[in-house]
Coordinates of C-alpha atoms in Angstrom, one line a residue:
X928 CA 2.6 -9.7 2.2
X929 CA 4.2 -6.3 2.3
X930 CA 2.6 -2.9 1.9
X931 CA 3.8 0.3 0.4
X932 CA 3.8 3.2 2.8
X933 CA 1.2 5.7 1.6
X934 CA 3.4 8.7 2.3
X935 CA 5.7 7.5 -0.6
X936 CA 2.8 7.9 -3.1
X937 CA 2.6 11.6 -3.4
X938 CA 0.8 13.6 -6.1
X939 CA 3.1 14.0 -9.1
X940 CA 5.2 11.0 -8.4
X941 CA 5.5 8.2 -11.0
X942 CA 4.9 4.7 -9.8
X943 CA 6.3 1.7 -11.8
X944 CA 4.5 -1.6 -11.2
X945 CA 6.0 -4.9 -12.2
X946 CA 4.1 -8.2 -12.0
X947 CA 0.9 -6.4 -11.0
X948 CA -2.7 -7.1 -12.0
X949 CA -6.2 -5.9 -11.3
X950 CA -8.4 -8.3 -9.2
X951 CA -12.1 -7.9 -8.9
X952 CA -13.4 -8.0 -5.3
X953 CA -17.1 -7.4 -4.4
X954 CA -17.7 -5.4 -7.6
X955 CA -14.6 -3.2 -7.2
X956 CA -11.1 -3.3 -8.7
X957 CA -8.1 -3.9 -6.5
X958 CA -4.5 -3.6 -7.6
X959 CA -2.5 -6.7 -6.6
X960 CA 1.3 -7.1 -6.9
X961 CA 2.4 -10.8 -6.6
X962 CA 5.3 -12.0 -4.5
X963 CA 7.8 -11.5 -7.4
X964 CA 6.4 -8.1 -8.1
X965 CA 7.9 -4.7 -7.5
X966 CA 6.7 -1.2 -6.9
X967 CA 9.0 1.6 -7.6
X968 CA 8.4 5.3 -6.9
X969 CA 10.4 7.5 -9.2
X970 CA 10.7 11.2 -10.2
X971 CA 7.7 12.6 -12.0
X972 CA 7.4 11.6 -15.7
X973 CA 6.4 13.9 -18.5
X974 CA 2.8 12.9 -19.4
X975 CA -0.8 13.8 -18.7
X976 CA -3.1 11.3 -17.0
X977 CA -6.4 10.9 -18.8
X978 CA -9.0 11.2 -16.1
X979 CA -12.3 11.2 -18.1
X980 CA -12.5 7.4 -18.1
X981 CA -12.2 6.3 -14.5
X982 CA -12.9 2.5 -14.5
X983 CA -12.7 2.4 -10.7
X984 CA -16.0 4.2 -10.5
X985 CA -17.8 1.4 -12.4
X986 CA -19.3 -1.5 -10.4
X987 CA -18.8 -4.8 -12.1
X988 CA -20.7 -8.0 -11.7
X989 CA -19.9 -11.6 -12.9
X990 CA -22.3 -12.9 -15.5
X991 CA -22.4 -16.6 -16.3
X992 CA -23.1 -17.3 -20.0
X993 CA -24.7 -20.6 -20.9
X994 CA -23.9 -21.7 -24.5
X995 CA -26.6 -23.8 -26.2

């Protein structure tokens, strides 16, 4: 398992994730990149991040549904 140095992830940088997914862990979301995945830090892209719907602030819980 390898880690991305935090100093590469600066405000304004664009991060491209390949073969990545969100895993749920103890009610929180974690970003996971598999062994064939790739993280690229590039120059800033021209877009605005929508910050009003931050799903990381929501705590999730697994609910088992029994069908009758």
